[in-house]
DNA sequence: ATCCTCAAGATTGTATACAATAATGGCCAA
DNA sequence: TTGGCCATTATTGTATACAATCTTGAGGAT
């Protein structure tokens, strides 16, 4: 595996570490890069036409976000979340998202509802489009909804925590998702906005939790796969 | 300002980036390094007898934790949280710590109570000791209590979020704290453990919120100081 | 005296060179 | 043929060199 499935370099002159990080992150979140994929410093560097220095910085940052795991003397790989990690990611979302909704609710007025509805419209449009690029954009759009709500909390720290959780969720879905669609039920986002518009925060929280449950229900988080129990993977 | 107030280098051979990061973080959290202090790559490097490469990696990681702010082409500085950031840090703690307590409660049995009591004993011992080193250790111990509880939630992500919040709290207290003691009321930790021992989670949450309120009450988070309004800082 | 300009110095940004470690594949022995 | 051992190669870890940018302070004009 060489550079083939990395996003093509921005031919724009003067790339910096942050742009590399963002590009790789997008590729991971949109599942163009599969979990476990090796991210060789030289390969990535030549894609972006930069030295390993900048690549290392980008990979280090991504490692802090939990999207990349770097193993000493072995290199960086797209993270491969364990079942336990996957469970913790969703457990944390279940704990945090209602809290965020309650924080955001007082700040959600007409303008904010409008902004959310615009995101929903984008999602809808992508849902009706076909082809891989639309699927990828849909994945991202679905996450953007959750992030937009977090942003409305006005708390930058909560927002950052959600950034991380949403991004890592994408990896978990890539690994353990069963149905092809896998991304959030777009309809549920709509219901949440409806509840928010009516200022019914309790309903919004309830719907949010159900929504997270639905995402998680589509995952196959039984043990195994984890390398150790290969036998019953073949046993059938 | 040169290297004087940086912790002395580990003369142990073979330091790596993580050790540098940890050492600097400890120095920041224990307030041996004041907010705003410049962390010159060359200076830090010569302290640890490593090249700038490793120092940069450490500073980058600390920047991601919010303990250091790196300004392009200007260098790295111990973070200087704004009033807004300070408020958000404590707002987030108020939201998160009760959630964490509820998550941790089912996992807290005899052994865990014992562990927490041990931490309290350490705190108490330090409180009765005098001298700057004891004060520093006390600051750290006080944070360790909150982190221990977070660890008992069994959720590594929550724990990491708390790691960040506790560390940044220390910076906020250093900047905006008024009373000299400034660190957590040790007594309140004790009450929380008492409530946990009685399985009275509601009380524990209530006490935790009060505790956070008390810490925040010791802060002077009025605007100003923020550099722009220097005049009324001298106006008295 | 004050302000502006600009050159010298210092510091960070990036690339490259070298060292250390891990991965690969061939060779030999059983 | 198979399994283990060692040399070779590739990749990461760290230091250093050079480029770009900022900071500082002296000098001169007003």
Short mmCIF file of C-alpha atoms (C1' of nucleotides) in Angstrom, two decimals:
data_model
loop_
_atom_site.label_atom_id
_atom_site.label_comp_id
_atom_site.label_asym_id
_atom_site.label_seq_id
_atom_site.Cartn_x
_atom_site.Cartn_y
_atom_site.Cartn_z
CA UNK A 1 0.00 0.00 0.00
CA UNK A 2 1.56 3.18 -1.11
CA UNK A 3 0.10 6.57 -1.64
CA UNK A 4 -2.83 5.52 -3.75
CA UNK A 5 -5.63 6.03 -1.30
CA UNK A 6 -4.42 9.25 0.18
CA UNK A 7 -6.11 12.40 -0.96
CA UNK A 8 -4.19 14.11 -3.67
CA UNK A 9 -1.88 16.87 -2.70
CA UNK A 10 -3.01 20.42 -2.78
CA UNK A 11 -0.86 21.71 -5.56
CA UNK A 12 -1.26 25.12 -4.00
CA UNK A 13 2.11 26.41 -3.03
CA UNK A 14 3.05 26.56 0.61
CA UNK A 15 1.21 23.91 2.55
CA UNK A 16 1.58 23.94 6.29
CA UNK A 17 1.20 21.32 8.99
CA UNK A 18 -2.33 22.32 9.86
CA UNK A 19 -3.54 21.94 6.29
CA UNK A 20 -1.97 18.50 6.12
CA UNK A 21 -3.64 17.58 9.37
CA UNK A 22 -7.00 18.83 8.18
CA UNK A 23 -6.73 17.04 4.87
CA UNK A 24 -5.82 13.76 6.51
CA UNK A 25 -8.54 14.20 9.09
CA UNK A 26 -11.15 14.78 6.43
CA UNK A 27 -9.96 11.70 4.61
CA UNK A 28 -10.29 9.65 7.76
CA UNK A 29 -13.64 11.05 8.78
CA UNK A 30 -15.06 10.60 5.31
CA UNK A 31 -13.68 7.06 5.35
CA UNK A 32 -11.50 7.42 2.33
CA UNK A 33 -8.76 6.09 4.59
CA UNK A 34 -9.60 2.81 6.25
CA UNK A 35 -8.75 2.15 9.89
CA UNK A 36 -5.36 0.55 10.20
CA UNK A 37 -3.98 2.13 7.05
CA UNK A 38 -0.35 2.97 7.43
CA UNK A 39 0.53 6.61 7.04
CA UNK A 40 4.16 6.57 6.04
CA UNK A 41 5.90 9.85 6.65
CA UNK A 42 7.75 9.79 3.37
CA UNK A 43 4.69 8.88 1.34
CA UNK A 44 2.48 11.51 2.89
CA UNK A 45 5.26 14.04 2.58
CA UNK A 46 5.75 13.46 -1.10
CA UNK A 47 2.00 13.72 -1.65
CA UNK A 48 2.01 17.17 -0.18
CA UNK A 49 5.48 18.06 -1.41
CA UNK A 50 6.77 18.75 2.04
CA UNK A 51 9.43 17.18 4.18
CA UNK A 52 8.76 14.63 6.88
CA UNK A 53 9.01 17.37 9.48
CA UNK A 54 5.61 18.81 8.72
CA UNK A 55 4.08 15.40 8.25
CA UNK A 56 5.25 14.31 11.65
CA UNK A 57 3.72 17.38 13.23
CA UNK A 58 0.41 16.67 11.53
CA UNK A 59 0.43 13.02 12.52
CA UNK A 60 1.25 13.89 16.09
CA UNK A 61 -1.70 16.24 16.28
CA UNK A 62 -3.99 13.63 14.81
CA UNK A 63 -2.71 11.13 17.29
CA UNK A 64 -3.76 13.48 20.06
CA UNK A 65 -7.24 13.60 18.57
CA UNK A 66 -7.39 9.84 18.58
CA UNK A 67 -7.67 9.55 14.82
CA UNK A 68 -4.19 8.23 14.31
CA UNK A 69 -2.16 5.92 16.45
CA UNK A 70 1.58 6.22 16.37
CA UNK A 71 3.63 3.26 17.47
CA UNK A 72 7.19 3.89 18.48
CA UNK A 73 9.63 2.99 15.76
CA UNK A 74 6.81 1.55 13.70
CA UNK A 75 5.02 4.57 12.38
CA UNK A 76 1.56 6.08 12.23
CA UNK A 77 -1.65 4.30 11.32
CA UNK A 78 -5.22 5.37 10.93
CA UNK A 79 -6.65 4.52 14.33
CA UNK A 80 -8.35 1.20 14.76
CA UNK A 81 -10.60 1.72 17.76
CA UNK A 82 -11.15 -1.33 19.93
CA UNK A 83 -14.61 -2.44 20.94
CA UNK A 84 -14.02 -0.92 24.35
CA UNK A 85 -13.00 2.40 22.87
CA UNK A 86 -16.01 2.32 20.58
CA UNK A 87 -18.31 1.77 23.52
CA UNK A 88 -16.68 4.56 25.47
CA UNK A 89 -16.98 6.95 22.57
CA UNK A 90 -20.70 6.39 22.34
CA UNK A 91 -21.16 6.28 26.09
CA UNK A 92 -19.51 9.68 26.29
CA UNK A 93 -21.69 11.03 23.54
CA UNK A 94 -24.77 9.85 25.38
CA UNK A 95 -23.56 11.69 28.44
CA UNK A 96 -22.39 14.83 26.72
CA UNK A 97 -24.92 15.55 24.01
CA UNK A 98 -27.90 16.07 26.33
CA UNK A 99 -25.76 18.35 28.46
CA UNK A 100 -24.79 20.26 25.34
CA UNK A 101 -28.39 20.52 24.21
CA UNK A 102 -29.38 22.02 27.53
CA UNK A 103 -26.53 24.47 27.37
CA UNK A 104 -27.30 25.41 23.81
CA UNK A 105 -31.07 25.67 24.18
CA UNK A 106 -31.16 29.19 25.64
CA UNK A 107 -29.01 30.42 22.78
CA UNK A 108 -31.15 28.90 20.08
CA UNK A 109 -33.42 31.47 18.50
CA UNK A 110 -34.79 31.98 15.05
CA UNK A 111 -31.42 32.49 13.46
CA UNK A 112 -30.03 29.31 14.95
CA UNK A 113 -33.02 27.24 13.91
CA UNK A 114 -32.60 28.59 10.43
CA UNK A 115 -28.94 27.62 10.42
CA UNK A 116 -29.76 24.11 11.56
CA UNK A 117 -32.50 23.77 8.96
CA UNK A 118 -30.00 24.76 6.33
CA UNK A 119 -27.73 21.94 7.44
CA UNK A 120 -30.67 19.55 7.28
CA UNK A 121 -31.41 20.68 3.76
CA UNK A 122 -27.82 19.99 2.76
CA UNK A 123 -28.06 16.54 4.27
CA UNK A 124 -31.27 15.85 2.45
CA UNK A 125 -29.85 16.97 -0.84
CA UNK A 126 -26.87 14.65 -0.42
CA UNK A 127 -29.09 11.76 0.57
CA UNK A 128 -30.87 11.98 -2.73
CA UNK A 129 -27.67 12.17 -4.67
CA UNK A 130 -25.80 9.00 -5.59
CA UNK A 131 -22.19 8.16 -5.95
CA UNK A 132 -19.30 7.85 -3.54
CA UNK A 133 -18.53 11.57 -3.25
CA UNK A 134 -22.10 12.25 -2.12
CA UNK A 135 -21.87 9.44 0.43
CA UNK A 136 -18.72 10.95 1.84
CA UNK A 137 -20.19 14.39 1.99
CA UNK A 138 -23.21 12.91 3.70
CA UNK A 139 -21.07 11.40 6.43
CA UNK A 140 -19.47 14.74 7.05
CA UNK A 141 -22.76 16.62 6.93
CA UNK A 142 -24.27 14.28 9.46
CA UNK A 143 -21.47 15.05 11.88
CA UNK A 144 -21.70 18.73 11.16
CA UNK A 145 -25.20 18.78 12.56
CA UNK A 146 -24.02 17.57 15.94
CA UNK A 147 -21.13 19.99 15.84
CA UNK A 148 -23.34 22.91 14.96
CA UNK A 149 -25.47 22.25 18.01
CA UNK A 150 -22.34 22.00 20.15
CA UNK A 151 -21.15 25.29 18.74
CA UNK A 152 -24.39 26.92 19.82
CA UNK A 153 -23.63 26.05 23.41
CA UNK A 154 -21.18 28.94 23.23
CA UNK A 155 -18.68 26.79 25.09
CA UNK A 156 -15.56 26.28 23.02
CA UNK A 157 -14.36 23.47 25.24
CA UNK A 158 -17.51 21.44 24.87
CA UNK A 159 -17.31 22.08 21.17
CA UNK A 160 -13.79 20.72 21.02
CA UNK A 161 -14.75 17.64 22.96
CA UNK A 162 -17.55 17.02 20.50
CA UNK A 163 -15.21 17.57 17.57
CA UNK A 164 -13.15 14.71 18.83
CA UNK A 165 -16.10 12.46 19.60
CA UNK A 166 -17.77 13.00 16.25
CA UNK A 167 -14.57 12.36 14.35
CA UNK A 168 -13.83 9.20 16.25
CA UNK A 169 -17.40 8.03 15.84
CA UNK A 170 -16.83 8.01 12.13
CA UNK A 171 -13.95 5.59 12.58
CA UNK A 172 -16.05 3.37 14.78
CA UNK A 173 -18.84 3.28 12.23
CA UNK A 174 -16.37 2.51 9.49
CA UNK A 175 -15.09 -0.43 11.50
CA UNK A 176 -18.18 -1.83 13.14
CA UNK A 177 -21.05 -0.44 11.08
CA UNK A 178 -23.24 -3.05 9.44
CA UNK A 179 -25.71 -1.38 7.17
CA UNK A 180 -24.23 0.40 4.22
CA UNK A 181 -25.91 3.65 4.94
CA UNK A 182 -24.54 3.71 8.45
CA UNK A 183 -24.63 7.45 8.81
CA UNK A 184 -27.15 9.14 11.03
CA UNK A 185 -30.78 8.86 10.21
CA UNK A 186 -31.34 12.23 8.70
CA UNK A 187 -34.97 12.18 9.80
CA UNK A 188 -33.97 12.11 13.45
CA UNK A 189 -31.95 15.26 13.12
CA UNK A 190 -35.06 16.89 11.77
CA UNK A 191 -37.13 15.82 14.77
CA UNK A 192 -34.52 17.22 17.11
CA UNK A 193 -34.64 20.59 15.40
CA UNK A 194 -38.42 20.52 15.56
CA UNK A 195 -38.26 19.96 19.30
CA UNK A 196 -35.70 22.72 19.70
CA UNK A 197 -37.88 25.09 17.74
CA UNK A 198 -40.73 24.38 20.13
CA UNK A 199 -38.31 25.00 23.01
CA UNK A 200 -39.06 21.48 24.18
CA UNK A 201 -35.65 20.67 25.51
CA UNK A 202 -36.66 17.50 27.23
CA UNK A 203 -38.00 16.10 24.00
CA UNK A 204 -34.88 17.19 22.18
CA UNK A 205 -32.70 15.36 24.69
CA UNK A 206 -34.86 12.27 24.49
CA UNK A 207 -34.69 12.29 20.71
CA UNK A 208 -30.96 12.84 20.79
CA UNK A 209 -30.46 9.83 23.03
CA UNK A 210 -32.67 7.71 20.81
CA UNK A 211 -30.73 8.93 17.84
CA UNK A 212 -27.44 7.88 19.40
CA UNK A 213 -28.99 4.55 20.32
CA UNK A 214 -29.96 4.01 16.72
CA UNK A 215 -26.49 4.73 15.47
CA UNK A 216 -25.03 2.37 18.00
CA UNK A 217 -27.64 -0.28 17.23
CA UNK A 218 -26.25 -0.47 13.72
CA UNK A 219 -22.84 -1.43 15.09
CA UNK A 220 -21.64 -4.94 15.67
CA UNK A 221 -19.70 -4.47 18.87
CA UNK A 222 -19.42 -8.07 19.86
CA UNK A 223 -15.88 -9.03 20.80
CA UNK A 224 -13.88 -11.10 18.33
CA UNK A 225 -12.44 -9.49 15.17
CA UNK A 226 -9.91 -8.30 17.65
CA UNK A 227 -7.29 -10.54 16.18
CA UNK A 228 -7.06 -12.93 19.08
CA UNK A 229 -10.16 -14.96 18.37
CA UNK A 230 -9.65 -15.74 14.77
CA UNK A 231 -10.88 -19.29 15.16
CA UNK A 232 -14.56 -18.56 15.71
CA UNK A 233 -14.37 -16.05 12.89
CA UNK A 234 -13.91 -19.03 10.59
CA UNK A 235 -15.95 -21.48 12.56
CA UNK A 236 -19.39 -20.43 11.43
CA UNK B 1 14.00 35.81 31.07
CA UNK B 2 16.12 32.83 30.30
CA UNK B 3 16.05 29.36 31.67
CA UNK B 4 16.03 30.25 35.32
CA UNK B 5 12.52 29.30 36.22
CA UNK B 6 12.32 26.13 34.21
CA UNK B 7 12.61 22.89 36.08
CA UNK B 8 16.10 21.53 35.96
CA UNK B 9 16.88 18.94 33.39
CA UNK B 10 16.68 15.30 34.18
CA UNK B 11 20.31 14.39 33.96
CA UNK B 12 19.16 10.88 33.20
CA UNK B 13 20.43 9.88 29.82
CA UNK B 14 18.00 9.62 26.96
CA UNK B 15 15.11 11.96 27.48
CA UNK B 16 12.26 11.76 25.05
CA UNK B 17 9.57 14.18 23.97
CA UNK B 18 6.97 12.77 26.33
CA UNK B 19 9.18 13.23 29.36
CA UNK B 20 9.85 16.80 28.37
CA UNK B 21 6.15 17.37 27.91
CA UNK B 22 5.37 15.84 31.30
CA UNK B 23 8.04 17.83 33.04
CA UNK B 24 6.86 21.09 31.55
CA UNK B 25 3.26 20.23 32.28
CA UNK B 26 4.05 19.52 35.92
CA UNK B 27 5.87 22.81 36.15
CA UNK B 28 2.90 24.64 34.72
CA UNK B 29 0.31 22.84 36.81
CA UNK B 30 2.32 23.33 39.98
CA UNK B 31 2.68 26.96 39.03
CA UNK B 32 6.43 27.03 38.93
CA UNK B 33 5.97 28.51 35.47
CA UNK B 34 3.80 31.60 35.40
CA UNK B 35 1.23 32.13 32.66
CA UNK B 36 2.73 34.06 29.78
CA UNK B 37 6.25 32.81 30.36
CA UNK B 38 8.07 32.33 27.12
CA UNK B 39 9.26 28.82 26.43
CA UNK B 40 12.12 29.29 24.03
CA UNK B 41 12.93 26.19 22.09
CA UNK B 42 16.66 26.62 22.43
CA UNK B 43 16.50 27.31 26.14
CA UNK B 44 14.27 24.38 26.93
CA UNK B 45 16.36 22.18 24.69
CA UNK B 46 19.59 23.01 26.41
CA UNK B 47 17.94 22.39 29.78
CA UNK B 48 17.11 18.87 28.76
CA UNK B 49 20.16 18.43 26.56
CA UNK B 50 18.13 17.69 23.49
CA UNK B 51 17.71 19.40 20.19
CA UNK B 52 14.85 21.72 19.33
CA UNK B 53 13.16 18.89 17.50
CA UNK B 54 12.01 17.15 20.65
CA UNK B 55 11.18 20.40 22.36
CA UNK B 56 8.93 21.41 19.51
CA UNK B 57 7.10 18.12 19.70
CA UNK B 58 6.55 18.57 23.42
CA UNK B 59 5.38 22.15 23.04
CA UNK B 60 3.01 21.18 20.29
CA UNK B 61 1.43 18.53 22.45
CA UNK B 62 1.08 20.97 25.34
CA UNK B 63 -0.50 23.44 23.00
CA UNK B 64 -3.10 20.86 22.14
CA UNK B 65 -3.84 20.44 25.84
CA UNK B 66 -4.34 24.16 26.17
CA UNK B 67 -1.43 24.62 28.56
CA UNK B 68 0.83 26.33 26.08
CA UNK B 69 -0.04 28.71 23.31
CA UNK B 70 2.18 28.81 20.27
CA UNK B 71 2.12 31.89 18.15
CA UNK B 72 3.36 31.58 14.63
CA UNK B 73 6.88 32.88 14.22
CA UNK B 74 6.82 34.14 17.78
CA UNK B 75 7.22 31.02 19.83
CA UNK B 76 5.54 29.17 22.66
CA UNK B 77 4.29 30.66 25.90
CA UNK B 78 2.71 29.24 29.00
CA UNK B 79 -0.97 29.76 28.27
CA UNK B 80 -2.62 32.85 29.60
CA UNK B 81 -6.31 31.95 29.70
CA UNK B 82 -8.71 34.80 29.08
CA UNK B 83 -11.60 35.49 31.41
CA UNK B 84 -13.90 33.85 28.90
CA UNK B 85 -11.77 30.75 28.73
CA UNK B 86 -11.60 30.63 32.50
CA UNK B 87 -15.36 30.79 32.74
CA UNK B 88 -15.75 28.08 30.15
CA UNK B 89 -13.30 25.83 31.91
CA UNK B 90 -15.25 26.02 35.13
CA UNK B 91 -18.61 25.87 33.37
CA UNK B 92 -17.49 22.67 31.73
CA UNK B 93 -16.32 21.24 35.02
CA UNK B 94 -19.69 22.00 36.55
CA UNK B 95 -21.34 20.13 33.73
CA UNK B 96 -18.94 17.23 33.59
CA UNK B 97 -18.06 16.40 37.15
CA UNK B 98 -21.59 15.45 38.24
CA UNK B 99 -21.91 13.28 35.16
CA UNK B 100 -18.61 11.67 36.03
CA UNK B 101 -19.66 11.08 39.62
CA UNK B 102 -22.79 9.31 38.46
CA UNK B 103 -20.80 7.19 36.08
CA UNK B 104 -18.22 6.36 38.69
CA UNK B 105 -20.61 5.69 41.57
CA UNK B 106 -21.50 2.11 40.61
CA UNK B 107 -17.80 1.26 40.41
CA UNK B 108 -16.95 2.70 43.78
CA UNK B 109 -16.67 0.00 46.39
CA UNK B 110 -14.56 -0.47 49.46
CA UNK B 111 -11.30 -0.54 47.58
CA UNK B 112 -12.07 2.68 45.76
CA UNK B 113 -13.12 4.48 48.92
CA UNK B 114 -9.87 3.37 50.46
CA UNK B 115 -7.92 4.72 47.53
CA UNK B 116 -9.67 8.06 47.73
CA UNK B 117 -9.10 8.26 51.49
CA UNK B 118 -5.45 7.66 50.87
CA UNK B 119 -5.37 10.63 48.53
CA UNK B 120 -7.14 12.73 51.15
CA UNK B 121 -4.56 11.72 53.72
CA UNK B 122 -1.79 12.82 51.38
CA UNK B 123 -3.52 16.14 50.89
CA UNK B 124 -3.91 16.60 54.61
CA UNK B 125 -0.28 15.80 55.26
CA UNK B 126 0.80 18.40 52.70
CA UNK B 127 -1.56 21.00 54.11
CA UNK B 128 0.17 20.77 57.44
CA UNK B 129 3.58 21.02 55.92
CA UNK B 130 5.05 24.40 55.09
CA UNK B 131 7.30 25.64 52.35
CA UNK B 132 6.93 26.12 48.65
CA UNK B 133 7.49 22.50 47.65
CA UNK B 134 4.65 21.39 49.89
CA UNK B 135 2.39 24.04 48.41
CA UNK B 136 3.15 22.81 44.92
CA UNK B 137 2.55 19.23 45.86
CA UNK B 138 -0.70 20.28 47.45
CA UNK B 139 -1.90 21.85 44.22
CA UNK B 140 -1.15 18.68 42.37
CA UNK B 141 -2.72 16.47 45.03
CA UNK B 142 -5.88 18.49 44.96
CA UNK B 143 -6.21 17.91 41.24
CA UNK B 144 -5.37 14.26 41.65
CA UNK B 145 -8.48 13.77 43.72
CA UNK B 146 -10.72 14.91 40.91
CA UNK B 147 -8.77 12.82 38.44
CA UNK B 148 -8.98 9.73 40.60
CA UNK B 149 -12.75 10.01 40.65
CA UNK B 150 -12.77 10.47 36.89
CA UNK B 151 -10.61 7.39 36.54
CA UNK B 152 -13.15 5.38 38.49
CA UNK B 153 -15.76 6.12 35.87
CA UNK B 154 -13.94 3.54 33.80
CA UNK B 155 -14.29 5.81 30.81
CA UNK B 156 -10.90 6.75 29.46
CA UNK B 157 -12.32 9.56 27.35
CA UNK B 158 -14.00 11.27 30.26
CA UNK B 159 -10.79 10.85 32.17
CA UNK B 160 -8.83 12.57 29.44
CA UNK B 161 -11.27 15.43 29.29
CA UNK B 162 -10.89 15.89 33.02
CA UNK B 163 -7.12 15.74 32.73
CA UNK B 164 -7.28 18.72 30.49
CA UNK B 165 -9.80 20.61 32.58
CA UNK B 166 -7.94 20.09 35.82
CA UNK B 167 -4.64 21.15 34.33
CA UNK B 168 -6.10 24.26 32.80
CA UNK B 169 -7.90 25.08 36.03
CA UNK B 170 -4.55 25.36 37.67
CA UNK B 171 -3.53 28.02 35.20
CA UNK B 172 -6.75 29.90 35.78
CA UNK B 173 -6.25 29.82 39.51
CA UNK B 174 -2.68 31.01 39.10
CA UNK B 175 -3.92 33.94 37.06
CA UNK B 176 -7.13 34.92 38.72
CA UNK B 177 -6.92 33.37 42.19
CA UNK B 178 -7.08 35.84 45.03
CA UNK B 179 -6.44 34.03 48.29
CA UNK B 180 -3.01 32.59 48.66
CA UNK B 181 -4.20 29.14 49.45
CA UNK B 182 -6.32 29.04 46.31
CA UNK B 183 -6.26 25.29 45.99
CA UNK B 184 -9.33 23.22 46.71
CA UNK B 185 -10.73 23.18 50.18
CA UNK B 186 -9.45 19.86 51.30
CA UNK B 187 -12.38 19.47 53.65
CA UNK B 188 -14.83 19.45 50.79
CA UNK B 189 -13.10 16.55 49.14
CA UNK B 190 -13.57 14.67 52.36
CA UNK B 191 -17.29 15.35 52.41
CA UNK B 192 -17.62 14.11 48.86
CA UNK B 193 -15.92 10.85 49.75
CA UNK B 194 -18.18 10.51 52.78
CA UNK B 195 -21.22 10.88 50.55
CA UNK B 196 -19.83 8.38 48.08
CA UNK B 197 -19.20 5.91 50.84
CA UNK B 198 -22.84 6.19 51.85
CA UNK B 199 -23.78 5.67 48.20
CA UNK B 200 -25.52 9.00 48.35
CA UNK B 201 -24.77 10.10 44.84
CA UNK B 202 -27.10 13.05 44.86
CA UNK B 203 -25.34 14.49 47.87
CA UNK B 204 -21.97 13.81 46.29
CA UNK B 205 -23.01 15.74 43.17
CA UNK B 206 -24.38 18.58 45.21
CA UNK B 207 -21.18 18.79 47.23
CA UNK B 208 -19.10 18.63 44.09
CA UNK B 209 -20.96 21.55 42.56
CA UNK B 210 -20.60 23.55 45.75
CA UNK B 211 -16.94 22.70 45.78
CA UNK B 212 -16.48 23.99 42.25
CA UNK B 213 -18.45 27.09 43.17
CA UNK B 214 -16.08 27.72 46.05
CA UNK B 215 -13.04 27.44 43.89
CA UNK B 216 -14.55 29.80 41.37
CA UNK B 217 -15.65 32.20 44.09
CA UNK B 218 -12.01 32.73 44.94
CA UNK B 219 -11.32 33.95 41.43
CA UNK B 220 -11.48 37.53 40.28
CA UNK B 221 -12.97 37.09 36.85
CA UNK B 222 -13.97 40.64 36.21
CA UNK B 223 -12.86 41.87 32.81
CA UNK B 224 -9.85 44.20 32.58
CA UNK B 225 -6.33 42.86 33.13
CA UNK B 226 -6.71 41.81 29.59
CA UNK B 227 -3.95 44.05 28.40
CA UNK B 228 -6.12 46.51 26.56
CA UNK B 229 -7.30 48.38 29.63
CA UNK B 230 -4.01 49.03 31.27
CA UNK B 231 -5.00 52.52 32.29
CA UNK B 232 -7.57 51.60 34.89
CA UNK B 233 -5.20 48.98 36.20
CA UNK B 234 -3.04 51.87 37.37
CA UNK B 235 -5.87 54.24 38.09
CA UNK B 236 -6.93 52.68 41.36
"C1'" DA C 1 13.48 65.15 22.45
"C1'" DT C 2 10.63 62.14 19.57
"C1'" DC C 3 9.58 59.37 15.93
"C1'" DC C 4 10.77 56.81 11.94
"C1'" DT C 5 13.82 53.78 9.33
"C1'" DC C 6 16.57 50.09 8.73
"C1'" DA C 7 20.23 46.93 9.70
"C1'" DA C 8 22.03 43.41 12.94
"C1'" DG C 9 20.84 39.82 15.92
"C1'" DA C 10 17.95 36.38 17.68
"C1'" DT C 11 14.21 33.02 17.16
"C1'" DT C 12 11.22 30.20 14.78
"C1'" DG C 13 10.00 27.35 10.32
"C1'" DT C 14 11.39 23.76 7.30
"C1'" DA C 15 14.42 20.59 5.04
"C1'" DT C 16 17.95 17.46 5.15
"C1'" DA C 17 21.53 14.34 7.07
"C1'" DC C 18 22.69 10.83 10.03
"C1'" DA C 19 21.58 7.26 13.70
"C1'" DA C 20 18.70 3.74 15.55
"C1'" DT C 21 15.24 0.48 15.05
"C1'" DA C 22 12.19 -2.57 12.72
"C1'" DA C 23 10.72 -5.26 8.43
"C1'" DT C 24 12.09 -8.23 4.59
"C1'" DG C 25 13.93 -11.93 2.25
"C1'" DG C 26 17.39 -15.19 1.23
"C1'" DC C 27 20.28 -18.81 2.94
"C1'" DC C 28 21.44 -22.76 5.40
"C1'" DA C 29 20.48 -26.57 8.42
"C1'" DA C 30 17.48 -30.11 9.86
"C1'" DT D 1 10.06 -28.54 2.48
"C1'" DT D 2 10.19 -25.98 6.75
"C1'" DG D 3 11.99 -23.23 10.26
"C1'" DG D 4 15.16 -20.18 12.17
"C1'" DC D 5 19.08 -16.96 11.57
"C1'" DC D 6 21.40 -13.14 9.64
"C1'" DA D 7 22.25 -9.48 6.23
"C1'" DT D 8 19.96 -6.07 3.67
"C1'" DT D 9 16.63 -2.62 3.12
"C1'" DA D 10 13.26 0.50 4.49
"C1'" DT D 11 11.35 3.47 8.00
"C1'" DT D 12 11.32 6.09 11.96
"C1'" DG D 13 14.02 9.02 15.66
"C1'" DT D 14 16.91 12.90 16.44
"C1'" DA D 15 20.13 16.47 15.42
"C1'" DT D 16 21.70 19.97 12.61
"C1'" DA D 17 21.81 23.33 8.76
"C1'" DC D 18 19.71 26.81 6.30
"C1'" DA D 19 15.72 30.02 5.30
"C1'" DA D 20 12.21 33.12 6.84
"C1'" DT D 21 10.43 36.10 10.21
"C1'" DC D 22 10.40 38.86 14.08
"C1'" DT D 23 12.73 41.79 17.58
"C1'" DT D 24 15.90 45.26 18.97
"C1'" DG D 25 18.41 49.25 18.98
"C1'" DA D 26 21.23 52.71 16.79
"C1'" DG D 27 21.17 56.53 13.81
"C1'" DG D 28 19.25 60.36 11.61
"C1'" DA D 29 15.59 63.61 10.30
"C1'" DT D 30 12.11 66.60 11.97
#
